[in-house]
Short mmCIF file of C-alpha atoms and ligand atoms in Angstrom, two decimals:
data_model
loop_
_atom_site.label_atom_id
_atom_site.label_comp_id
_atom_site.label_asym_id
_atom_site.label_seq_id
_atom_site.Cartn_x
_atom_site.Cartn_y
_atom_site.Cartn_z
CA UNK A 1 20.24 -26.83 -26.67
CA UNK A 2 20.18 -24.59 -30.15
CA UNK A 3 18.36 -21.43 -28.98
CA UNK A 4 17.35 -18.83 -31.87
CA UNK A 5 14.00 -17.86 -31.06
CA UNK A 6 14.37 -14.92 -28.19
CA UNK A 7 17.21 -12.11 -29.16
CA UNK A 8 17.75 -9.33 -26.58
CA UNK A 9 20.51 -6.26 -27.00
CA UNK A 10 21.75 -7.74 -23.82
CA UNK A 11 21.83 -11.31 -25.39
CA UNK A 12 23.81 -10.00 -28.24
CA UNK A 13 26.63 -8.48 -26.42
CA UNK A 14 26.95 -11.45 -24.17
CA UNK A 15 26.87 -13.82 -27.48
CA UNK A 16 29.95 -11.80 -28.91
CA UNK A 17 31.87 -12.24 -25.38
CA UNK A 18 31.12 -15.58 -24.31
CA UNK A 19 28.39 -17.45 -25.73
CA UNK A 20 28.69 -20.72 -23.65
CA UNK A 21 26.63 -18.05 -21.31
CA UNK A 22 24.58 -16.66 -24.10
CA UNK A 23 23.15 -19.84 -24.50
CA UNK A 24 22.48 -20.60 -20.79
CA UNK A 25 20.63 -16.92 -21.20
CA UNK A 26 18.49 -17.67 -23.67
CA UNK A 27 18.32 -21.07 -23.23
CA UNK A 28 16.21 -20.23 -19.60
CA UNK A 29 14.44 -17.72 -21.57
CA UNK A 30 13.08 -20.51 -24.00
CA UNK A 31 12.53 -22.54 -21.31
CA UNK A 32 10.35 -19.87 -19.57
CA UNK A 33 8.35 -18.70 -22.27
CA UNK A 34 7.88 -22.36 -23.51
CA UNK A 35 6.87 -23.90 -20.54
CA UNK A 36 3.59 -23.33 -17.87
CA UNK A 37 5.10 -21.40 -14.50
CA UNK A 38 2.88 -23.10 -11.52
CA UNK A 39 5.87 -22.37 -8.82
CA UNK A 40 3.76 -19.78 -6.29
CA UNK A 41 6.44 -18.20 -5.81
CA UNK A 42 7.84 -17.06 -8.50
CA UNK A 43 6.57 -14.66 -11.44
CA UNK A 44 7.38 -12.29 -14.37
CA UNK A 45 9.00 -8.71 -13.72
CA UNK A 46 8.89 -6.55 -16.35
CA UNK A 47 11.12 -5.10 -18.82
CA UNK A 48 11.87 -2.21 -16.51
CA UNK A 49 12.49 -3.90 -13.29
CA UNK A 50 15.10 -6.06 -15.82
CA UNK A 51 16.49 -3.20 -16.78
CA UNK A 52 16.84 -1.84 -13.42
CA UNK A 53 18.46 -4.90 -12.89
CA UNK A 54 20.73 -4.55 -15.64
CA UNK A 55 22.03 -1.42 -15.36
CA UNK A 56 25.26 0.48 -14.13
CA UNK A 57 23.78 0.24 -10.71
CA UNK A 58 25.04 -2.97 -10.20
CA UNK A 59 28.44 -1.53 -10.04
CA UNK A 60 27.77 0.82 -6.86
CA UNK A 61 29.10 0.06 -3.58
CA UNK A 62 26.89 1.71 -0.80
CA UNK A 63 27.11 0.54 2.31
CA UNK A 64 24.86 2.02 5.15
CA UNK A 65 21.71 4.43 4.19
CA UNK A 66 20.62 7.75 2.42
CA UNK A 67 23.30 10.82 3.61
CA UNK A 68 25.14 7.96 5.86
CA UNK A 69 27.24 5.83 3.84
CA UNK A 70 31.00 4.30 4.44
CA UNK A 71 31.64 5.47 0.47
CA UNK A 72 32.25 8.36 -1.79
CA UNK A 73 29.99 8.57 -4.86
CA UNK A 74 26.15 7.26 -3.65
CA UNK A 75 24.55 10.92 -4.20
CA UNK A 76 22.80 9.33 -6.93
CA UNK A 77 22.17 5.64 -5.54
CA UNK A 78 20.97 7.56 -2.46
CA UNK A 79 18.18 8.81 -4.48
CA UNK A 80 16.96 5.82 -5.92
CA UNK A 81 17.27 4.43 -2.10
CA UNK A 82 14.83 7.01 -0.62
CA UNK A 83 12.32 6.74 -3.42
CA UNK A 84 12.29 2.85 -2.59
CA UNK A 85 11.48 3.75 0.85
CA UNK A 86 8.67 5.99 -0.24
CA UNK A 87 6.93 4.12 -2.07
CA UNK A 88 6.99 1.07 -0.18
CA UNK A 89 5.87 2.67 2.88
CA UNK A 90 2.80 4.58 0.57
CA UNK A 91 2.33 1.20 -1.17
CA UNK A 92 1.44 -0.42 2.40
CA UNK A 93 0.73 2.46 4.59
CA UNK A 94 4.09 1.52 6.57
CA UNK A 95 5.73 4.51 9.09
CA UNK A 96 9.26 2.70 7.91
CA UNK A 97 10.59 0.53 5.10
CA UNK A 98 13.78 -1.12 5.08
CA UNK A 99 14.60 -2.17 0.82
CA UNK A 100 17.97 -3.60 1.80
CA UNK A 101 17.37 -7.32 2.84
CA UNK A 102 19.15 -9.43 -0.05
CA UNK A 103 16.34 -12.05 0.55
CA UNK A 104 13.11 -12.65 2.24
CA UNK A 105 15.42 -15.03 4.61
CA UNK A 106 17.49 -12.17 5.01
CA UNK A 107 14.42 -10.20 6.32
CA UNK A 108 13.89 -12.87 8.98
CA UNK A 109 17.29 -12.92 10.27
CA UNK A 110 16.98 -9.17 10.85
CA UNK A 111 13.72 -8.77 12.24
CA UNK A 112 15.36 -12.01 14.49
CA UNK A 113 18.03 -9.72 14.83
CA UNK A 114 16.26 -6.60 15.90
CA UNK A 115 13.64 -8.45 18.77
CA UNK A 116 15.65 -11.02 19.84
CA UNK A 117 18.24 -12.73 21.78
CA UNK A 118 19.91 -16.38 21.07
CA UNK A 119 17.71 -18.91 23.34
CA UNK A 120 14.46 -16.75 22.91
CA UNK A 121 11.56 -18.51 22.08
CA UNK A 122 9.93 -18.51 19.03
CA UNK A 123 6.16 -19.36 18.43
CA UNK A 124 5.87 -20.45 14.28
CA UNK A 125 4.32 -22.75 11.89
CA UNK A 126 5.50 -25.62 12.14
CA UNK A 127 7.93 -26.81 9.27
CA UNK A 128 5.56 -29.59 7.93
CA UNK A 129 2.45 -27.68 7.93
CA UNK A 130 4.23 -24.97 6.25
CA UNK A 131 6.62 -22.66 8.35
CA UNK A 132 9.37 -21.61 6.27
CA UNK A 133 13.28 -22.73 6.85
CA UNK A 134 13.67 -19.48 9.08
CA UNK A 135 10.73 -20.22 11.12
CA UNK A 136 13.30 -22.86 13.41
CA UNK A 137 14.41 -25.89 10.57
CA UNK A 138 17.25 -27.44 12.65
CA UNK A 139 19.07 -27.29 9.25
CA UNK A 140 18.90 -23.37 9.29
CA UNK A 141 20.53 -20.48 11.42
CA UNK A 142 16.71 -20.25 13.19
CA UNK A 143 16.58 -23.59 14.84
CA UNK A 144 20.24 -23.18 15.89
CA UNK A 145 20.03 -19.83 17.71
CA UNK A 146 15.88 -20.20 18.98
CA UNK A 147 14.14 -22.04 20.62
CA UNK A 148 11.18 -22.71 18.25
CA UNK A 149 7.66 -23.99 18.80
CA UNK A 150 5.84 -25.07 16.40
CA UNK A 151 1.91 -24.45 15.80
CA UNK A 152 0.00 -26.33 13.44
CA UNK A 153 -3.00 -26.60 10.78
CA UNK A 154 -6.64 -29.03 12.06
CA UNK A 155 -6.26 -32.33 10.09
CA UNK A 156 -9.69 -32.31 8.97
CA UNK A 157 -9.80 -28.61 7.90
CA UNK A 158 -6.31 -27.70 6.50
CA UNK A 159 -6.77 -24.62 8.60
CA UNK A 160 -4.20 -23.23 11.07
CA UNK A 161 -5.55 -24.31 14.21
CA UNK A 162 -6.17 -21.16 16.82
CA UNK A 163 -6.99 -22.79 20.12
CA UNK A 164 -3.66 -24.53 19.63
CA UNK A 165 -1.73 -20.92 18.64
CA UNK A 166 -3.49 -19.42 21.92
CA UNK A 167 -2.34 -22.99 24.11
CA UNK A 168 0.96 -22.96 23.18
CA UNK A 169 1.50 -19.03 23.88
CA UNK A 170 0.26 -19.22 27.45
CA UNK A 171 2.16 -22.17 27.90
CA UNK A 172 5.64 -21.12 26.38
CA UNK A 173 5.11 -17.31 26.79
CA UNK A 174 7.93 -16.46 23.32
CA UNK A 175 9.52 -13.76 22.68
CA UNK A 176 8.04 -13.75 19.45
CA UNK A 177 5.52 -15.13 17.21
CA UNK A 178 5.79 -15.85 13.95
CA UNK A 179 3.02 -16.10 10.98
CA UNK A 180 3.31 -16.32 7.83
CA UNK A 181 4.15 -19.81 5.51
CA UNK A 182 5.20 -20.97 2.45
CA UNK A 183 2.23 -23.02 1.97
CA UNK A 184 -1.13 -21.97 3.46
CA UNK A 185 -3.73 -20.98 0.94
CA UNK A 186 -6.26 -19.02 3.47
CA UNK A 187 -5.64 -15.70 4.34
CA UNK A 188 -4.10 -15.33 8.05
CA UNK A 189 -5.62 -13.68 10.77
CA UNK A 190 -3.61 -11.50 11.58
CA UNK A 191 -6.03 -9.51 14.26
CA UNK A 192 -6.01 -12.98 16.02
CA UNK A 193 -2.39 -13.18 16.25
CA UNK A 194 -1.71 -9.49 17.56
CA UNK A 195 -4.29 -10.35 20.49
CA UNK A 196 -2.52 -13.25 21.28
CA UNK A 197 1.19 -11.64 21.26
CA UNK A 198 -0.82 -9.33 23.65
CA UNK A 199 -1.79 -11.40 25.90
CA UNK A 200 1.64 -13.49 25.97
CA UNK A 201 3.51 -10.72 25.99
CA UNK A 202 5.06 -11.20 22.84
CA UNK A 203 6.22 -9.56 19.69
CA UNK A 204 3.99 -10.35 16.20
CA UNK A 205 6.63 -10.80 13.26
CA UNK A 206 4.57 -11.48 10.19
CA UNK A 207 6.34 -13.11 6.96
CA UNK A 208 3.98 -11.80 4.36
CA UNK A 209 6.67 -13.60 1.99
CA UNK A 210 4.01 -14.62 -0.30
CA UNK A 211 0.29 -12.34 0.19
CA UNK A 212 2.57 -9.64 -0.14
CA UNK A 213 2.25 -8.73 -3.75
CA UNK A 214 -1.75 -9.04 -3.09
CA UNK A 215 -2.07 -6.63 0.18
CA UNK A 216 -0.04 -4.55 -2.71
CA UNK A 217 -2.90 -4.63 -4.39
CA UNK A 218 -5.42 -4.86 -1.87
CA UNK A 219 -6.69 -8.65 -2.64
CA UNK A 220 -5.26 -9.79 0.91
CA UNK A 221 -5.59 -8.53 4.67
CA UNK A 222 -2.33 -6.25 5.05
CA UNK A 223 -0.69 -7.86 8.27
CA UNK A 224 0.76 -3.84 8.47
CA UNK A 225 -1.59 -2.76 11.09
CA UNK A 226 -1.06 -5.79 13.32
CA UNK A 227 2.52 -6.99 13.43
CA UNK A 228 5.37 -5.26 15.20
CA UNK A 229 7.75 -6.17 11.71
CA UNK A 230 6.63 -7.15 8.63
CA UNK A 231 9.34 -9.40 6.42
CA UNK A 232 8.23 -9.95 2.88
CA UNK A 233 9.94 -10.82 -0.26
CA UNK A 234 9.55 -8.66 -3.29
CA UNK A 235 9.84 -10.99 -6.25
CA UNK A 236 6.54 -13.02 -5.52
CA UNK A 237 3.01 -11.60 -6.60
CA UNK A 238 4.49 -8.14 -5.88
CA UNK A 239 6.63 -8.79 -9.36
CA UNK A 240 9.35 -7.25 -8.38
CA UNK A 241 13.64 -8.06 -8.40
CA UNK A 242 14.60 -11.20 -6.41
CA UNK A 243 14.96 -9.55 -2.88
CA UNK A 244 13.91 -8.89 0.33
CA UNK A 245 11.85 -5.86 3.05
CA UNK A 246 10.99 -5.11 5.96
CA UNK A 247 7.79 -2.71 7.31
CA UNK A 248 7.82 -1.90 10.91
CA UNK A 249 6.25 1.04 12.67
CA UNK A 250 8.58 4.55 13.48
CA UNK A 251 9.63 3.24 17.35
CA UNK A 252 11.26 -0.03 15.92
CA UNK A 253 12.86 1.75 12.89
CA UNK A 254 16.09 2.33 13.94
CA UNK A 255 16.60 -1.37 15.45
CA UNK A 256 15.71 -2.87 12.27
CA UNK A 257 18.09 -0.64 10.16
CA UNK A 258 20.49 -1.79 12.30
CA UNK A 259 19.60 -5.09 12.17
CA UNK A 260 20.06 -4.85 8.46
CA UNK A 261 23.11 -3.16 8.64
CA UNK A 262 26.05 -3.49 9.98
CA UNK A 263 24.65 -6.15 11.96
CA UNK A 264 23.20 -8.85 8.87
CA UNK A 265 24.36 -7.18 5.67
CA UNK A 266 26.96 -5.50 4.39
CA UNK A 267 26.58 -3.31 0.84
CA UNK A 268 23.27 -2.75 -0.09
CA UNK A 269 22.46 -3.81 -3.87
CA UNK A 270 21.69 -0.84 -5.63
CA UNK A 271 20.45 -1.98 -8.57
CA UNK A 272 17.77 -4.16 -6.82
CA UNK A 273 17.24 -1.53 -4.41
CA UNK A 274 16.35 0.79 -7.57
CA UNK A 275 14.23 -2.32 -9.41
CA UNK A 276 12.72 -2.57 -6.41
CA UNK A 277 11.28 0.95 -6.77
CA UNK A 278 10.54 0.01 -10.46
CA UNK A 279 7.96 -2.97 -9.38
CA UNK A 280 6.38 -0.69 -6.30
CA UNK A 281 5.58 2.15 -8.76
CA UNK A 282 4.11 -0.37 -10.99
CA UNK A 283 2.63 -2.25 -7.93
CA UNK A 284 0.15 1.59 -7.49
CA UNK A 285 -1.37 1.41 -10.39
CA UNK A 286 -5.40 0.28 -11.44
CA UNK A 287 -3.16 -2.45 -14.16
CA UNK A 288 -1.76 -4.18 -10.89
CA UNK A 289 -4.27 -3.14 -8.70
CA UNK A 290 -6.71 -5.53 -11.45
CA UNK A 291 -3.70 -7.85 -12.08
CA UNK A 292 -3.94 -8.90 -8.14
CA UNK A 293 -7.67 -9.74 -8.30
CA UNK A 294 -7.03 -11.45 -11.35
CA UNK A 295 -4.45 -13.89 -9.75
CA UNK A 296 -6.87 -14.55 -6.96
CA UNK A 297 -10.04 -15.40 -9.32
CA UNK A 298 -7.47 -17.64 -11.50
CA UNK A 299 -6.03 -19.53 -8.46
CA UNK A 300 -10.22 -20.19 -6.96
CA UNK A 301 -10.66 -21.70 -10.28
CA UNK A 302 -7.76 -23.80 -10.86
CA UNK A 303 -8.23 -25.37 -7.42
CA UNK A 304 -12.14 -26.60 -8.10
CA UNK A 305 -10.69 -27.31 -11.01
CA UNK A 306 -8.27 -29.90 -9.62
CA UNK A 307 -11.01 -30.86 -7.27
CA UNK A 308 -13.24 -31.90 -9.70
CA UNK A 309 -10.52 -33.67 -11.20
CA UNK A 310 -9.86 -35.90 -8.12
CA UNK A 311 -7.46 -34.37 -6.50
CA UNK A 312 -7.51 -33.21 -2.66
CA UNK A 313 -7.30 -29.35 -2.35
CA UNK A 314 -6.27 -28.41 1.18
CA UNK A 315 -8.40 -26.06 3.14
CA UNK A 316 -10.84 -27.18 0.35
CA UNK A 317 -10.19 -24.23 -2.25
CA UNK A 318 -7.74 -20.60 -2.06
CA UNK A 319 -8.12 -17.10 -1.02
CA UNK A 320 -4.59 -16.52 -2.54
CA UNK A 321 -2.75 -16.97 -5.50
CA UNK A 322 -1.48 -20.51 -3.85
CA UNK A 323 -3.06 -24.08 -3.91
CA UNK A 324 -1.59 -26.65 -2.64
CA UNK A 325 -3.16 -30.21 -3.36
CA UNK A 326 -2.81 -34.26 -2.84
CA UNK A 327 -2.59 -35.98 -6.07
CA UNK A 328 -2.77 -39.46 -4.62
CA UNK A 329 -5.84 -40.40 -5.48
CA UNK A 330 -4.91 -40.28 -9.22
CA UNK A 331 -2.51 -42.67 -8.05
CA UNK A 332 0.35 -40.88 -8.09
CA UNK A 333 2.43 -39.38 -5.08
CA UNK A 334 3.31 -35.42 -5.44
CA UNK A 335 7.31 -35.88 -6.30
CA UNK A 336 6.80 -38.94 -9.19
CA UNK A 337 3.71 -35.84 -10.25
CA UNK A 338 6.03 -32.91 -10.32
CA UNK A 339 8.71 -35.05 -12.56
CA UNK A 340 5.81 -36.25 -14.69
CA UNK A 341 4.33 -32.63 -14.85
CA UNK A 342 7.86 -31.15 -15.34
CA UNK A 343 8.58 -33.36 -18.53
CA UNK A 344 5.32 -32.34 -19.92
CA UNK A 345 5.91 -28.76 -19.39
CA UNK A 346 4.19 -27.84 -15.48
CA UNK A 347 6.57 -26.83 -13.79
CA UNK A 348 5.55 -26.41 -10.07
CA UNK A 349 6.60 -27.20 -6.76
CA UNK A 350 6.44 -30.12 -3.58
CA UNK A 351 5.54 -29.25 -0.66
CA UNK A 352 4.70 -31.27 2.70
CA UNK A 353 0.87 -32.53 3.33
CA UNK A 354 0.72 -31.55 6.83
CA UNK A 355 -1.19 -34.75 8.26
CA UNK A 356 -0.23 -36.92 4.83
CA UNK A 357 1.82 -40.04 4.41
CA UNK A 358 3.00 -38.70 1.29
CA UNK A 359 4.32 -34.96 -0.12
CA UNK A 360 1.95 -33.24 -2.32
CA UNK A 361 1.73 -30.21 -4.81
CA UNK A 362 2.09 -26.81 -4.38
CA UNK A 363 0.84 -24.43 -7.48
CA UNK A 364 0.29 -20.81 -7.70
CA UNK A 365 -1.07 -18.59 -10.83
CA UNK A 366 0.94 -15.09 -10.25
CA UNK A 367 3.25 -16.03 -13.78
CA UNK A 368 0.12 -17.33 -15.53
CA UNK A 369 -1.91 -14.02 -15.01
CA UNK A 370 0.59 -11.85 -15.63
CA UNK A 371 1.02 -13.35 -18.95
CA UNK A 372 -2.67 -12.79 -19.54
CA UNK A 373 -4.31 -16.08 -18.92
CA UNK A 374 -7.70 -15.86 -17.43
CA UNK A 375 -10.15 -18.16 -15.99
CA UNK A 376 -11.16 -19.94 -19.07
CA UNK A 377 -7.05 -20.66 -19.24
CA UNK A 378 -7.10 -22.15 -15.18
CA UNK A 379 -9.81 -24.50 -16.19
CA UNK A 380 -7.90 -25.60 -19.11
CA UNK A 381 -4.59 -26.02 -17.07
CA UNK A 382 -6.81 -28.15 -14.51
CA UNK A 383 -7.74 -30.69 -16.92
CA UNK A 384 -4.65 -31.06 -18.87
CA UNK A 385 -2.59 -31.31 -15.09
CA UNK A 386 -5.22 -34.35 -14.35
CA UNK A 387 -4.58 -35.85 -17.88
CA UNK A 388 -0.66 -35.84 -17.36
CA UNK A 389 -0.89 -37.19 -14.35
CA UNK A 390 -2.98 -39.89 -15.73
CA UNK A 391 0.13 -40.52 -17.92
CA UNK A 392 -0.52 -38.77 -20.85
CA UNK A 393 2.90 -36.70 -21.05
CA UNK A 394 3.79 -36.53 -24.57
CA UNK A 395 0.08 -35.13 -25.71
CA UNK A 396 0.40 -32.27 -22.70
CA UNK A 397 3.64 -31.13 -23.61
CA UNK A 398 2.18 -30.28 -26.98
CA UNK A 399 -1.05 -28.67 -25.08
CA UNK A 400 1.68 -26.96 -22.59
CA UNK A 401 3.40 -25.42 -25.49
CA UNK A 402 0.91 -24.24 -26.75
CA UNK A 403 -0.47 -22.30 -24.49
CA UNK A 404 2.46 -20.60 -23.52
CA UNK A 405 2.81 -20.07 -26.80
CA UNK A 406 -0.12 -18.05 -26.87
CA UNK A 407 0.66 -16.14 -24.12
CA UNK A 408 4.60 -15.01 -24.53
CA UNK A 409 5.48 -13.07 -21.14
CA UNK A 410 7.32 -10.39 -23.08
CA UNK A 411 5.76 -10.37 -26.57
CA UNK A 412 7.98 -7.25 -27.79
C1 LIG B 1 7.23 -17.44 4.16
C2 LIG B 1 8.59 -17.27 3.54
N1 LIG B 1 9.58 -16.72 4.26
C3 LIG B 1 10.80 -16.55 3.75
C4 LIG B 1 11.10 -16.92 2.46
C5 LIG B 1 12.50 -16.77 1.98
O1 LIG B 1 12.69 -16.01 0.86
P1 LIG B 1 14.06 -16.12 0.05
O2 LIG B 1 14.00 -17.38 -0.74
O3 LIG B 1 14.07 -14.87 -0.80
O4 LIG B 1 15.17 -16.14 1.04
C6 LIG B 1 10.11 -17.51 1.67
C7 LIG B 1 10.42 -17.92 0.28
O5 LIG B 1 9.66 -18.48 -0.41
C8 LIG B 1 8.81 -17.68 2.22
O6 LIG B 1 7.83 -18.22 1.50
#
C-alpha cells in the first residue's frame, strides 16, 4: 500500500534504514486517520505521550523501584518513576500507585498475586456477560490457578444482577471478588460490592480497565474508595501509553509492589512508565476534565441513535463511553456486521450478547471525541452504521472517509 500522505521525523529516519517498516508505520497511520475508531478500548495519545514513548527511555533497564534498583544508572528514570506515582495517586486520590504493570492483565495477575493463593475462590463476571480473560477463562492463567464463579447480568435488563452477586457470596464465601468488565455500559456499584465483600469476608478487586480514563476525569464513580486494589489500564479513555496500574490503599502497598516485582515482572519500562506520567498530567487538566464529559454525551447519543435505527442497545442506552448492541434485527449477526463495517471503514469490536443466540457489537467514542467529533458527529455515525449494515458499503466508505477526514487526530 503506497503511503505519502503522513511524514513524521521519526518516519523519515526509519524510511532511510528500512522502509519495508516505514511503510507498515505509516501505512497504520493512514489507516488510522482514514478510518472511524469505534473499538472502546482503544484511543488517541498525544504527541507527547508518543514521544515519551519514543525516546531514549526505552533503552533503560530498571528493575525494582525509586532508590532500590538491581542497576547502575536509574537516577534519572527514578525520577520520572516517582512523578508517575504522584500523579496517579493525586489524579485518583489513591494512598499508593503501582505504574509498572506491562498490561491491564498484568495488573490482575498481581493484585491475584498479592490476595491470593492457587485454589482460592474467585467471585467475577462471568466470561459471556462480560468478565474479562483474567476474571477465570479456562484458556487463561485465572481459570487455571482459581477457582472462579461467575455472576451474571438480568436477561431482561442487561443489568448485572445483585441478588445473584449477594447469593453466590454467601454461598461460596471467595477470597475475592472481582468487578469490573470489558463490556458493561452502566456504571458499577461499587458501594454494593464493598458491602458484600464485607459481609463474605472477602477482598473487593475492582478492574476499572475501561471507566478509568472517566473517574480521571470525574464522569464515572471512582471504585478508589471501595475496593481493596484497583487494576486499570492506562491506554483506554485515560489516553495514555499501552500499559497497565494498580491503586491500593497504604496497608496493601508493599504486597502489591511485590506482587509486581520480583514476583510478576521483571524490568520496569521506563519509557511507558514516563508516558504514563505524560497522559496523567494531561489527564488534570479542565481540556480532559471536558474531554471525559464529552465522550460520555457522544456515546448516550450514538446508542439512541442505533436504537432508533433498529438495533438492540443493552441496558437500553450508556453511562460510559461503551455501547454494546444486537444488530440482528437488521438482519445481520454482529461478526458478518463488524466485517461489513470494517470494509466500509467502522472499525469496532464483537463481543458476547449475554442471553443471545448470536455475538453482537461492541462500540465506544473515546477516539472519536478526542478527534473533536461531537454529538451532531454520533448521530451521523448512527445512521451511516445502520445504512452499511443495510448493505450499502461502498457509499459509507466514502461517508467514513470523510469524516475522518475532517477530523485528522494529529492535524500538525
Ligand atoms: C476489564 C479488563 N481487564 C483487563 C484488561 C486487559 O488489558 P490488557 O489488554 O492491557 O492486558 C482489559 C482489556 O481490555 C479489560 O477490559
Amino acid at each position: 500500500m503506497p503511503v505519502t500522505r503522513i511524514r513524521t521525523p521519526e518516519a523519515d529516519v526509519l524510511r532511510r534504514q528500512d522502509p519495508e517498516l516505514a511503510d507498515i508505520l505509516l501505512g497504520e497511520s493512514e489507516r488510522q486517520a482514514s478510518t472511524l475508531q469505534l473499538i472502546a478500548a482503544e484511543n488517541f495519545t498525544s504527541p507527547a505521550v508518543l514521544a515519551a514513548l519514543g525516546s531514549p527511555l526505552a533503552n533503560k533497564y530498571a528493575e525494582g523501584y525509586p532508590a532500590a534498583r538491581h542497576h547502575g544508572g536509574c537516577e534519572i528514570v527514578d525520577v520520572a518513576e516517582r512523578i508517575a506515582i504522584d500523579r496517579a495517586r493525586s489524579l485518583f486520590g489513591a494512598e499508593h500507585a503501582n505504574v509498572q504493570p506491562h498490561s491491564g492483565s498484568s495488573a490482575v495477575l498481581a493484585a491475584y498475586a498479592a490476595l491470593l493463593r492457587p485454589g482460592d475462590t474467585v467471585l467475577a463476571l462471568g466470561l459471556p456477560h462480560g468478565g474479562h480473560l483474567t476474571h477465570g477463562s479456562p484458556a487463561n492463567f485465572s481459570g487455571r490457578w482459581f477457582d472462579f464463579v461467575g455472576y451474571g447480568v438480568d436477561a431482561e435488563t442487561g443489568l448485572i444482577d445483585h441478588d445473584q452477586v449477594r447469593t453466590l457470596a454467601r454461598t461460596h464465601r471467595p477470597k475475592a471478588i472481582v468487578c469490573g468488565s470489558i463490556a458493561y455500559p452502566r456504571h458499577l456499584d461499587y458501594a454494593f460490592f464493598r458491602e458484600v465483600a464485607d459481609e463474605t469476608g472477602a477482598y473487593l478487586i475492582a478492574d476499572a480497565a475501561h471507566p478509568i480514563g472517566l473517574v480521571a476525569g470525574g464522569a464515572a464513580p471512582s471504585p478508589v474508595p471501595y475496593a481493596d486494589i484497583v487494576c486499570a489500564t492506562t491506554h483506554k479513555v485515560l489516553r495514555g501509553p499501552r500499559g497497565g496500574m494498580i491503586l491500593c490503599g497504604a496497608e496493601l502497598a508493599e504486597r502489591v509492589d511485590r506482587a509486581v516485582f520480583p514476583f510478576t515482572q521483571g524490568g520496569a519500562q521506563m519509557h511507558t512508565i514516563a508516558a504514563k506520567a505524560v497522559a496523567f498530567g494531561e489527564a488534570a487538566t479542565p481540556d480532559y476534565r471536558a474531554y471525559t464529559h464529552q465522550v460520555v454525551a457522544n456515546a448516550k447519543v450514538l446508542a439512541a441513535g442505533l436504537a432508533a435505527e433498529g438495533l438492540v442497545v443493552t441496558t437500553g442506552g450508556t453511562d460510559t463511553h461503551l455501547i454494546t448492541a444486537d444488530p440482528s434485527p437488521l438482519g445481520v449477526d454482529g461478526r458478518t456486521a463488524r466485517g461489513r463495517l470494517a470494509a466500509a471503514g467502522l472499525v469496532l469490536d464483537c463481543c458476547a450478547l449475554p442471553h443471545g443466540e448470536t455475538r453482537g457489537l461492541r462500540l465506544g467514542t473515546a477516539a472519536l471525541t478526542t478527534q473533536g467529533m461531537g454529538e451532531e458527529e454520533m448521530a451521523y455515525v448512527a445512521g451511516l452504521l445502520a445504512r452499511v449494515l443495510r448493505a450499502d458499503t461502498q457509499q459509507g466508505r466514502a461517508e467514513a472517509r470523510e469524516l475522518a477526514g475532517r477530523f485528522p487526530p494529529y492535524p500538525d
